[in-house]
Short mmCIF file of C-alpha atoms and ligand atoms in Angstrom, two decimals:
data_model
loop_
_atom_site.label_atom_id
_atom_site.label_comp_id
_atom_site.label_asym_id
_atom_site.label_seq_id
_atom_site.Cartn_x
_atom_site.Cartn_y
_atom_site.Cartn_z
CA LYS A 14 -3.72 -2.14 -25.76
CA LYS A 15 -0.35 -2.38 -26.80
CA HIS A 16 1.72 -2.22 -24.03
CA THR A 17 5.14 -1.97 -26.11
CA PHE A 18 7.49 -1.71 -22.54
CA TRP A 19 5.26 -4.74 -20.43
CA GLU A 20 5.65 -6.67 -23.59
CA THR A 21 9.66 -6.89 -23.38
CA GLN A 22 9.22 -8.08 -19.35
CA PRO A 23 9.44 -11.06 -17.07
CA VAL A 24 5.91 -10.49 -16.45
CA GLY A 25 2.80 -12.39 -17.36
CA GLN A 26 1.71 -11.67 -20.84
CA PHE A 27 -2.10 -11.48 -21.76
CA LYS A 28 -1.36 -13.40 -24.92
CA ASP A 29 -0.41 -16.30 -21.99
CA LEU A 30 -3.17 -16.16 -20.31
CA GLY A 31 -4.89 -19.78 -20.09
CA ASP A 32 -2.07 -21.31 -21.24
CA VAL A 33 -1.79 -23.94 -17.93
CA SER A 34 1.46 -25.40 -19.51
CA LEU A 35 3.41 -22.76 -18.13
CA PRO A 36 4.44 -23.53 -14.68
CA GLU A 37 3.90 -21.59 -11.26
CA GLY A 38 7.39 -19.36 -10.68
CA PRO A 39 10.17 -17.48 -11.67
CA ILE A 40 9.74 -16.51 -15.39
CA GLU A 41 14.04 -15.71 -15.98
CA PRO A 42 16.76 -17.34 -13.82
CA PRO A 43 18.92 -14.59 -12.24
CA THR A 44 21.72 -13.69 -13.83
CA PRO A 45 24.98 -13.70 -13.03
CA LEU A 46 26.35 -10.36 -10.75
CA SER A 47 28.48 -9.33 -13.11
CA GLU A 48 26.59 -9.65 -16.02
CA VAL A 49 23.93 -7.31 -13.74
CA LYS A 50 24.42 -3.71 -16.03
CA GLN A 51 26.15 -1.57 -13.52
CA VAL A 52 25.73 1.55 -14.80
CA PRO A 53 22.28 3.57 -14.45
CA TYR A 54 20.02 3.58 -17.46
CA ASN A 55 20.37 6.68 -19.51
CA LEU A 56 17.98 9.62 -18.39
CA PRO A 57 17.16 12.04 -21.47
CA THR A 58 19.53 14.75 -21.66
CA PRO A 59 18.23 17.53 -19.40
CA TYR A 60 18.34 15.02 -16.36
CA GLU A 61 20.25 12.85 -13.61
CA TRP A 62 19.39 10.56 -11.22
CA THR A 63 19.78 11.00 -7.84
CA THR A 64 19.43 8.89 -4.84
CA CYS A 65 16.91 10.15 -1.93
CA ASP A 66 18.26 9.75 1.36
CA LEU A 67 14.79 10.38 3.51
CA ASP A 68 17.05 11.34 6.89
CA SER A 69 17.62 14.35 5.32
CA GLU A 70 14.81 16.79 6.49
CA ASP A 71 15.45 18.92 2.89
CA THR A 72 15.09 15.78 0.46
CA CYS A 73 12.01 14.49 2.78
CA THR A 74 10.90 17.80 1.93
CA GLU A 75 11.53 17.67 -1.86
CA VAL A 76 10.05 13.89 -1.92
CA TYR A 77 6.94 14.98 -0.04
CA ASN A 78 5.87 17.82 -2.10
CA LEU A 79 6.48 16.14 -5.74
CA LEU A 80 4.01 13.02 -4.30
CA LYS A 81 2.07 16.12 -2.72
CA ASN A 82 1.19 17.59 -6.06
CA ASN A 83 2.04 14.82 -8.78
CA TYR A 84 1.20 11.39 -6.80
CA VAL A 85 -2.03 9.43 -7.30
CA GLU A 86 -5.46 10.86 -7.91
CA ASP A 87 -9.20 9.32 -8.01
CA ASP A 88 -10.75 9.12 -11.70
CA GLU A 89 -13.10 11.89 -10.55
CA ASN A 90 -9.90 14.28 -9.23
CA MET A 91 -11.45 14.62 -6.25
CA PHE A 92 -8.47 13.33 -3.65
CA ARG A 93 -4.99 13.34 -4.54
CA PHE A 94 -2.83 11.09 -1.82
CA ASN A 95 -0.97 13.12 0.55
CA TYR A 96 1.48 10.50 1.93
CA SER A 97 2.94 12.15 5.40
CA LYS A 98 6.80 12.43 6.00
CA GLU A 99 6.97 10.44 8.67
CA PHE A 100 4.89 8.12 6.76
CA LEU A 101 7.40 8.08 4.01
CA ARG A 102 10.10 7.29 6.60
CA TRP A 103 8.60 4.51 7.69
CA ALA A 104 7.18 2.53 4.43
CA LEU A 105 10.71 3.32 3.36
CA HIS A 106 13.29 2.59 5.81
CA PRO A 107 12.07 -1.16 7.46
CA PRO A 108 14.45 -3.95 8.31
CA GLY A 109 17.00 -3.72 5.53
CA TYR A 110 16.27 -1.33 3.61
CA TYR A 111 18.52 -0.40 0.78
CA LYS A 112 19.39 3.57 0.96
CA SER A 113 19.99 3.00 -3.47
CA TRP A 114 16.41 1.60 -3.71
CA HIS A 115 15.24 5.22 -2.99
CA ILE A 116 15.55 6.67 -6.78
CA GLY A 117 14.94 10.48 -7.90
CA VAL A 118 15.20 12.17 -11.47
CA ARG A 119 16.36 15.70 -11.00
CA ALA A 120 16.54 18.24 -13.92
CA LYS A 121 19.87 19.35 -14.24
CA THR A 122 19.33 23.26 -14.66
CA ASN A 123 17.75 23.82 -11.64
CA LYS A 124 18.21 20.57 -9.47
CA LYS A 125 14.63 20.08 -8.89
CA LEU A 126 13.36 16.84 -8.42
CA VAL A 127 10.92 15.59 -10.91
CA ALA A 128 9.98 12.15 -10.58
CA PHE A 129 10.14 9.11 -8.12
CA ILE A 130 10.38 5.40 -7.57
CA THR A 131 11.22 2.88 -4.49
CA GLY A 132 12.22 -0.36 -3.46
CA VAL A 133 11.59 -2.36 -0.13
CA PRO A 134 13.19 -5.46 0.70
CA ALA A 135 10.33 -7.66 1.71
CA ARG A 136 9.91 -11.71 2.37
CA ILE A 137 6.97 -12.70 0.19
CA ARG A 138 5.70 -16.26 0.62
CA VAL A 139 3.86 -17.58 -2.28
CA ARG A 140 2.22 -20.91 -1.40
CA ASP A 141 4.86 -22.39 0.11
CA ALA A 142 7.75 -20.59 -1.66
CA VAL A 143 8.99 -17.56 0.48
CA VAL A 144 11.02 -15.73 -1.97
CA LYS A 145 13.08 -12.20 -1.82
CA MET A 146 11.43 -9.57 -3.24
CA ALA A 147 11.25 -5.81 -3.62
CA GLU A 148 8.07 -3.82 -2.71
CA ILE A 149 7.75 -0.84 -5.70
CA ASN A 150 5.93 1.75 -4.70
CA PHE A 151 5.80 5.74 -5.27
CA LEU A 152 6.38 5.76 -9.00
CA CYS A 153 5.50 9.70 -9.81
CA VAL A 154 6.21 11.64 -12.50
CA HIS A 155 6.14 15.44 -12.47
CA LYS A 156 2.79 16.29 -14.50
CA LYS A 157 4.56 18.46 -17.17
CA LEU A 158 6.47 15.61 -17.66
CA ARG A 159 3.75 13.08 -18.48
CA SER A 160 3.85 10.78 -21.38
CA LYS A 161 7.16 10.74 -22.28
CA ARG A 162 8.40 7.49 -21.61
CA LEU A 163 10.27 8.48 -18.28
CA ALA A 164 8.39 5.79 -16.55
CA PRO A 165 9.46 2.39 -18.27
CA VAL A 166 13.38 4.19 -17.57
CA MET A 167 12.33 4.45 -14.13
CA ILE A 168 11.24 1.23 -13.67
CA LYS A 169 14.23 -0.64 -15.55
CA GLU A 170 16.38 1.31 -12.76
CA VAL A 171 15.20 0.53 -9.49
CA THR A 172 14.98 -3.05 -11.39
CA ARG A 173 18.60 -2.76 -11.85
CA ARG A 174 19.22 -1.52 -8.28
CA VAL A 175 17.22 -4.81 -7.06
CA HIS A 176 19.30 -7.29 -9.11
CA LEU A 177 22.49 -5.48 -7.73
CA GLU A 178 21.39 -6.46 -4.29
CA ASN A 179 20.57 -10.44 -5.88
CA ILE A 180 16.87 -10.56 -5.72
CA TRP A 181 15.23 -11.10 -8.86
CA GLN A 182 11.39 -10.57 -7.72
CA ALA A 183 8.86 -7.76 -6.47
CA ALA A 184 5.40 -6.78 -5.71
CA TYR A 185 3.27 -3.86 -6.61
CA THR A 186 -0.14 -2.52 -6.85
CA ALA A 187 -1.83 -0.15 -10.01
CA GLY A 188 -5.39 1.40 -9.93
CA VAL A 189 -4.42 0.72 -13.91
CA VAL A 190 -4.66 -3.05 -15.97
CA LEU A 191 -1.35 -3.57 -16.95
CA PRO A 192 0.40 -7.49 -18.32
CA THR A 193 -1.14 -9.17 -16.02
CA PRO A 194 -2.69 -8.62 -12.53
CA ILE A 195 -2.23 -12.11 -10.28
CA THR A 196 -5.84 -10.46 -8.17
CA THR A 197 -7.98 -7.18 -8.49
CA CYS A 198 -9.29 -5.96 -5.50
CA GLN A 199 -12.43 -3.53 -4.37
CA TYR A 200 -11.83 -0.58 -2.33
CA TRP A 201 -14.58 -0.74 0.33
CA HIS A 202 -15.09 2.79 2.48
CA ARG A 203 -16.98 3.09 5.65
CA SER A 204 -18.23 6.78 6.88
CA LEU A 205 -17.05 8.39 9.82
CA ASN A 206 -18.31 11.81 8.98
CA PRO A 207 -20.86 11.55 6.36
CA LYS A 208 -20.90 15.29 6.36
CA LYS A 209 -17.58 15.85 5.43
CA LEU A 210 -17.92 13.58 2.84
CA ILE A 211 -21.42 15.07 1.49
CA ASP A 212 -20.08 18.05 1.67
CA VAL A 213 -16.72 17.09 -0.02
CA GLY A 214 -18.88 15.64 -2.67
CA PHE A 215 -18.09 11.96 -2.23
CA SER A 216 -21.09 10.89 -0.29
CA ARG A 217 -24.37 11.86 -1.43
CA LEU A 218 -27.58 12.01 1.24
CA GLY A 219 -29.76 8.94 0.70
CA ALA A 220 -33.06 9.02 -1.11
CA ARG A 221 -35.68 9.80 2.18
CA MET A 222 -32.66 10.40 3.86
CA THR A 223 -31.96 13.77 6.01
CA MET A 224 -28.11 14.63 6.99
CA SER A 225 -29.36 14.40 11.06
CA ARG A 226 -30.37 10.61 9.72
CA THR A 227 -27.38 9.54 7.99
CA ILE A 228 -24.92 10.84 11.06
CA LYS A 229 -27.06 8.40 13.12
CA LEU A 230 -26.87 5.77 10.71
CA TYR A 231 -23.64 5.98 10.97
CA LYS A 232 -22.71 6.87 14.83
CA LEU A 233 -20.11 4.46 16.58
CA PRO A 234 -19.87 4.10 20.33
CA ASP A 235 -17.45 6.54 22.39
CA SER A 236 -15.86 3.62 23.83
CA PRO A 237 -14.60 0.21 21.86
CA ALA A 238 -16.56 -2.73 23.48
CA THR A 239 -14.52 -5.74 23.81
CA PRO A 240 -12.78 -6.50 27.30
CA GLY A 241 -8.87 -6.64 26.91
CA PHE A 242 -8.73 -4.23 24.03
CA ARG A 243 -5.33 -2.21 24.12
CA LYS A 244 -2.63 -0.44 22.05
CA MET A 245 0.20 -2.20 21.38
CA GLU A 246 3.47 -2.27 23.26
CA LEU A 247 6.79 -3.40 22.58
CA ARG A 248 6.57 -6.24 25.04
CA ASP A 249 3.87 -7.64 22.76
CA VAL A 250 6.17 -7.93 19.47
CA PRO A 251 6.63 -11.96 20.28
CA ALA A 252 3.15 -12.69 20.87
CA VAL A 253 1.84 -10.07 17.59
CA THR A 254 4.32 -12.02 15.26
CA ARG A 255 3.32 -15.41 16.56
CA LEU A 256 -0.61 -14.75 15.98
CA LEU A 257 0.43 -13.08 12.82
CA ARG A 258 2.51 -15.48 11.24
CA ASN A 259 -0.06 -18.19 11.98
CA TYR A 260 -3.46 -16.35 10.93
CA LEU A 261 -1.13 -15.38 7.54
CA SER A 262 -0.22 -19.00 6.90
CA GLN A 263 -3.60 -19.70 5.20
CA PHE A 264 -3.34 -17.25 1.90
CA VAL A 265 -1.77 -18.09 -0.81
CA VAL A 266 0.40 -14.90 -1.26
CA ALA A 267 1.03 -13.37 1.91
CA PRO A 268 4.40 -11.87 3.82
CA ASP A 269 6.88 -13.60 6.07
CA PHE A 270 7.05 -11.49 8.68
CA ASP A 271 9.52 -11.85 11.74
CA GLU A 272 9.63 -9.97 14.87
CA ASN A 273 11.74 -7.77 13.70
CA ASP A 274 9.57 -7.01 10.48
CA VAL A 275 6.35 -7.02 13.33
CA GLU A 276 8.92 -3.90 15.31
CA HIS A 277 8.57 -2.05 12.53
CA TRP A 278 5.47 -2.02 10.68
CA LEU A 279 3.08 -3.11 13.89
CA LEU A 280 4.16 -1.26 16.70
CA PRO A 281 2.00 2.14 16.96
CA GLU A 282 3.47 5.45 15.56
CA GLU A 283 1.52 8.61 15.53
CA ASN A 284 0.26 9.81 12.58
CA VAL A 285 1.69 6.65 10.59
CA VAL A 286 0.55 3.30 12.31
CA ASP A 287 -2.28 2.29 15.04
CA SER A 288 -2.00 -1.56 16.50
CA TYR A 289 -4.52 -2.35 19.14
CA LEU A 290 -5.00 -6.40 20.57
CA VAL A 291 -6.98 -7.91 22.84
CA GLU A 292 -5.42 -9.46 26.00
CA SER A 293 -7.64 -11.91 27.62
CA PRO A 294 -8.62 -10.60 31.29
CA GLU A 295 -8.48 -14.10 32.20
CA THR A 296 -5.19 -15.63 31.16
CA HIS A 297 -3.49 -12.87 29.76
CA ASP A 298 -3.16 -14.07 26.24
CA ILE A 299 -2.89 -11.74 23.37
CA THR A 300 -5.92 -13.33 21.11
CA ASP A 301 -6.84 -11.34 18.61
CA PHE A 302 -5.27 -7.81 16.71
CA CYS A 303 -6.18 -5.22 14.66
CA SER A 304 -4.14 -2.07 12.74
CA PHE A 305 -4.44 0.41 10.11
CA TYR A 306 -2.60 2.73 8.86
CA THR A 307 -3.06 7.20 8.15
CA LEU A 308 -2.67 8.27 5.10
CA PRO A 309 -4.49 11.50 4.31
CA SER A 310 -5.44 12.92 1.02
CA SER A 311 -5.79 16.57 -0.49
CA ILE A 312 -9.39 17.58 -1.14
CA LEU A 313 -9.44 18.92 -4.90
CA GLY A 314 -11.44 22.15 -5.28
CA ASN A 315 -13.09 22.11 -2.42
CA GLN A 316 -13.24 25.97 -0.54
CA THR A 317 -14.41 24.27 3.16
CA TYR A 318 -11.85 21.61 3.27
CA SER A 319 -8.55 20.88 2.51
CA ILE A 320 -7.58 17.67 3.81
CA LEU A 321 -9.12 14.44 4.22
CA LYS A 322 -8.08 12.10 7.02
CA ALA A 323 -8.48 8.54 6.01
CA ALA A 324 -7.63 5.36 7.66
CA TYR A 325 -6.88 2.14 5.91
CA SER A 326 -7.39 -1.32 7.23
CA TYR A 327 -3.59 -2.99 7.53
CA TYR A 328 -3.45 -6.49 9.52
CA ASN A 329 -6.14 -8.24 11.11
CA VAL A 330 -6.31 -11.25 13.37
CA THR A 331 -8.79 -13.16 15.18
CA THR A 332 -8.42 -16.13 17.21
CA LYS A 333 -11.12 -15.37 20.03
CA THR A 334 -13.22 -12.11 19.21
CA PRO A 335 -15.53 -12.28 16.09
CA LEU A 336 -13.98 -10.63 13.22
CA LEU A 337 -17.15 -8.26 13.32
CA GLN A 338 -16.59 -7.25 16.42
CA LEU A 339 -12.90 -6.33 16.43
CA MET A 340 -13.14 -4.08 13.52
CA ASN A 341 -15.94 -2.42 14.91
CA ASP A 342 -13.28 -1.74 17.66
CA ALA A 343 -11.19 -0.42 14.95
CA LEU A 344 -14.19 1.85 13.34
CA ILE A 345 -14.29 3.21 17.46
CA VAL A 346 -10.84 4.30 17.83
CA ALA A 347 -10.46 5.58 14.41
CA LYS A 348 -13.61 7.97 15.13
CA GLN A 349 -12.12 8.75 18.46
CA LYS A 350 -8.94 9.94 16.82
CA ASP A 351 -10.95 12.04 14.81
CA PHE A 352 -10.55 10.42 11.34
CA ASP A 353 -13.27 10.78 8.03
CA VAL A 354 -13.67 7.64 6.60
CA PHE A 355 -12.06 4.13 7.41
CA ASN A 356 -11.17 2.36 4.30
CA ALA A 357 -10.84 -1.80 3.35
CA LEU A 358 -9.55 -3.54 0.37
CA ASP A 359 -11.92 -7.23 -0.27
CA VAL A 360 -8.50 -9.43 0.63
CA MET A 361 -8.36 -11.77 3.44
CA GLN A 362 -11.25 -12.32 5.36
CA ASN A 363 -12.60 -8.31 4.85
CA GLU A 364 -15.73 -9.35 2.69
CA SER A 365 -17.03 -11.01 6.62
CA PHE A 366 -17.57 -7.65 8.11
CA LEU A 367 -18.19 -4.97 5.19
CA LYS A 368 -21.12 -4.60 4.44
CA GLU A 369 -22.80 -5.22 8.14
CA LEU A 370 -20.02 -2.65 9.31
CA LYS A 371 -21.78 -0.37 6.46
CA PHE A 372 -18.81 0.04 4.46
CA GLY A 373 -19.48 0.75 0.68
CA PRO A 374 -18.07 -0.55 -2.47
CA GLY A 375 -15.68 2.31 -4.01
CA ASP A 376 -15.45 2.72 -7.98
CA GLY A 377 -11.54 2.15 -7.99
CA GLN A 378 -10.03 -1.38 -8.11
CA LEU A 379 -6.23 -2.26 -6.93
CA HIS A 380 -4.50 -4.89 -9.23
CA TYR A 381 -2.18 -6.72 -7.33
CA TYR A 382 1.10 -7.64 -9.56
CA LEU A 383 4.27 -9.89 -9.29
CA TYR A 384 7.05 -9.21 -11.30
CA ASN A 385 9.09 -12.43 -12.75
CA TYR A 386 6.98 -14.70 -10.98
CA ARG A 387 3.84 -16.61 -12.90
CA MET A 388 1.03 -17.35 -11.00
CA ARG A 389 -0.64 -20.45 -12.56
CA ASN A 390 -4.38 -18.70 -12.41
CA ALA A 391 -5.15 -15.18 -10.89
CA LEU A 392 -6.10 -15.10 -7.37
CA LYS A 393 -9.23 -14.65 -5.21
CA PRO A 394 -8.98 -11.58 -3.03
CA SER A 395 -9.89 -13.52 -0.27
CA GLU A 396 -6.92 -15.32 -1.15
CA LEU A 397 -4.35 -12.84 -0.63
CA GLY A 398 -2.59 -11.87 2.61
CA LEU A 399 -0.53 -8.70 1.17
CA VAL A 400 -1.46 -5.04 2.13
CA LEU A 401 0.97 -2.45 0.19
CA LEU A 402 0.94 0.78 1.43
C1 NHW B 524 13.20 -7.97 -9.59
C2 NHW B 524 13.07 -6.33 -9.00
C3 NHW B 524 11.88 -5.88 -10.04
C4 NHW B 524 11.12 -4.37 -9.87
C5 NHW B 524 10.77 -3.74 -10.83
C6 NHW B 524 9.10 -3.73 -10.89
C7 NHW B 524 7.98 -3.54 -11.79
C8 NHW B 524 7.65 -2.03 -11.12
C9 NHW B 524 6.50 -1.38 -12.04
C10 NHW B 524 6.43 -0.11 -10.98
C11 NHW B 524 5.11 -0.33 -9.68
C12 NHW B 524 4.60 1.41 -9.75
C13 NHW B 524 3.39 0.57 -8.16
C14 NHW B 524 3.38 2.27 -7.73
O1 NHW B 524 3.89 2.81 -7.84
C15 NHW B 524 1.67 2.13 -7.57
S1 NHW B 524 1.14 2.87 -8.27
C16 NHW B 524 1.30 4.28 -8.69
C17 NHW B 524 1.58 4.44 -9.50
N1 NHW B 524 2.03 6.61 -10.07
C18 NHW B 524 0.56 7.27 -10.23
O2 NHW B 524 -0.23 6.88 -10.68
C19 NHW B 524 1.08 8.46 -10.10
C20 NHW B 524 0.34 9.40 -10.56
N2 NHW B 524 1.00 9.30 -12.51
C21 NHW B 524 2.23 9.51 -12.65
O3 NHW B 524 3.15 9.96 -11.80
C22 NHW B 524 2.48 8.84 -14.37
O4 NHW B 524 1.23 9.04 -14.78
C23 NHW B 524 3.23 7.51 -14.27
C24 NHW B 524 4.70 7.57 -13.32
C25 NHW B 524 2.48 6.11 -13.16
C26 NHW B 524 3.35 7.19 -15.22
O5 NHW B 524 4.45 8.12 -16.24
P1 NHW B 524 3.62 8.35 -17.72
O6 NHW B 524 4.61 9.57 -18.13
O7 NHW B 524 2.06 8.76 -17.21
O8 NHW B 524 3.63 7.35 -18.84
P2 NHW B 524 5.04 7.57 -19.73
O9 NHW B 524 6.67 7.56 -18.48
O10 NHW B 524 5.02 7.56 -20.73
O11 NHW B 524 5.59 5.38 -19.48
C27 NHW B 524 4.26 4.66 -20.06
C28 NHW B 524 4.64 3.49 -19.65
O12 NHW B 524 4.46 3.12 -18.00
C29 NHW B 524 3.07 1.99 -17.90
N3 NHW B 524 2.50 2.38 -16.41
C30 NHW B 524 1.84 4.06 -16.61
N4 NHW B 524 1.23 3.75 -15.20
C31 NHW B 524 2.41 2.57 -14.72
C32 NHW B 524 2.01 2.09 -13.44
N5 NHW B 524 1.46 2.59 -12.00
N6 NHW B 524 3.14 0.85 -13.04
C33 NHW B 524 3.44 0.61 -13.56
N7 NHW B 524 3.68 0.72 -14.94
C34 NHW B 524 2.94 1.85 -15.29
C35 NHW B 524 2.52 2.10 -19.19
O13 NHW B 524 1.76 1.08 -19.27
C36 NHW B 524 3.42 2.32 -20.07
O14 NHW B 524 3.78 0.92 -20.77
P3 NHW B 524 3.51 0.37 -21.84
O15 NHW B 524 3.71 1.19 -23.03
O16 NHW B 524 4.18 -1.21 -21.73
O17 NHW B 524 1.73 0.46 -21.77
C1 U53 B 525 -13.83 8.72 0.97
C2 U53 B 525 -13.12 7.39 0.49
O1 U53 B 525 -11.98 7.45 -0.60
C3 U53 B 525 -11.37 8.08 -0.09
O2 U53 B 525 -10.47 7.76 0.68
C4 U53 B 525 -9.94 8.25 -1.26
C5 U53 B 525 -8.67 9.02 -0.66
N1 U53 B 525 -7.59 9.51 -1.57
C6 U53 B 525 -7.68 9.26 -2.78
C7 U53 B 525 -6.55 9.17 -3.55
C8 U53 B 525 -6.63 8.97 -4.94
C9 U53 B 525 -7.30 7.77 -5.20
O3 U53 B 525 -6.73 7.42 -6.46
C10 U53 B 525 -6.74 6.14 -6.95
C11 U53 B 525 -8.11 7.19 -4.74
C12 U53 B 525 -8.37 7.75 -3.28
C13 U53 B 525 -9.71 7.69 -2.35
S1 U53 B 525 -10.31 6.11 -2.98
C14 U53 B 525 -9.48 4.70 -3.35
C15 U53 B 525 -8.43 4.49 -1.88
C16 U53 B 525 -9.34 3.72 -0.89
N2 U53 B 525 -9.54 3.41 -0.14
#
């Protein structure tokens, strides 16, 4: 595959694979800010740049609708992600965010939003180096404007705006293979509403299995098993930050969360993110933590259902409760909240519970990438401590 755009970028190149002489770390040095292009890249004539203020209800609705109708679909076009407006505001307004990194493209004639790409600042540790990065996400070109090389221009423009803030690295994921993944992860799915998943055609009745037998197979208790299992509250931020920083230190790549980050990313927000912890009934210590985010999908071409309610495993830490038991409690509360499916990647220590908790492997893969940062060799998913939205 000729990657004519990506071969021009400071990313690991396929031709370099196996060249162990290349050092790990930044590929290109920072440019003096005076040398960063001060003006936006040129778009094709009919289009213009716009900065999307998600605090504006109208603009947030435009972004929501563009993504709802044109964002990522699975290979069988059964689902399309349907990020909610409150989720987009959460994902794009972390501590220290830049409005200028929420980039849209409008048609000059009718001012319709036809493309979008975003960045948010993050501190990412790679081995023992904490690197300021941009997390790039929500790259979307309207279906009618595909294959016109708009994506490279969008990527160069967000790169330029990130450079203007003196940040030279980025992290991103994609379902497609590009130069060059730092790791490749597998999605796993745990049915919570097996009847719906079979009705939409995602799951099939097992051989010699009836529907009632299948429902029974995935049945969960009505309430969590762990004593002291409760929702996270603001007062828990310091303890959860300590727990999480300690836990994430074991991974090669992981976010460097401080208390401000934990308050934003992990405090429960209805229909966006749920987080629970175990407070020891004896000592009142916070010993364990689990979280998942809410990302519905439109169900394409089904008469009965239009929305799939999916929970996505986020960050989970155990120091006392077995991870198997904690994650089963997460499944229990997700079922209580009427999710249809609980999804997880095989990152961190997730592999240790997936099969036993009746997750099935998905057919999609998720590739992780760093921009302008070379990894000497690819990581195993279990060495990755980073979940992007
Ligand atoms: C220091 C700061 C640095 C910040 C920037 C860091 C880098 C951030 C990178 C972005 C991270 C985003 C992460 C993220 O958002 C999460 S991945 C989700 C991406 N979005 C979707 O899949 C939505 C549906 N698809 C579309 O909207 C279009 O197909 C898109 C816009 C994807 C491509 O539009 P198109 O009309 O189909 O295609 P052309 O315009 O003709 O362009 C073709 C070129 O684009 C390359 N391409 C295709 N898909 C890509 C993808 N997902 N990442 C990167 N590159 C991708 C492709 O390889 C080719 O280049 P090549 O010829 O070299 O192979
Ligand atoms: C029932 C299991 O599949 C999904 O939950 C799902 C839902 N919506 C999607 C939209 C776009 C899409 O494009 C790759 C995939 C899905 C998937 S499978 C991969 C995500 C996970 N887990």
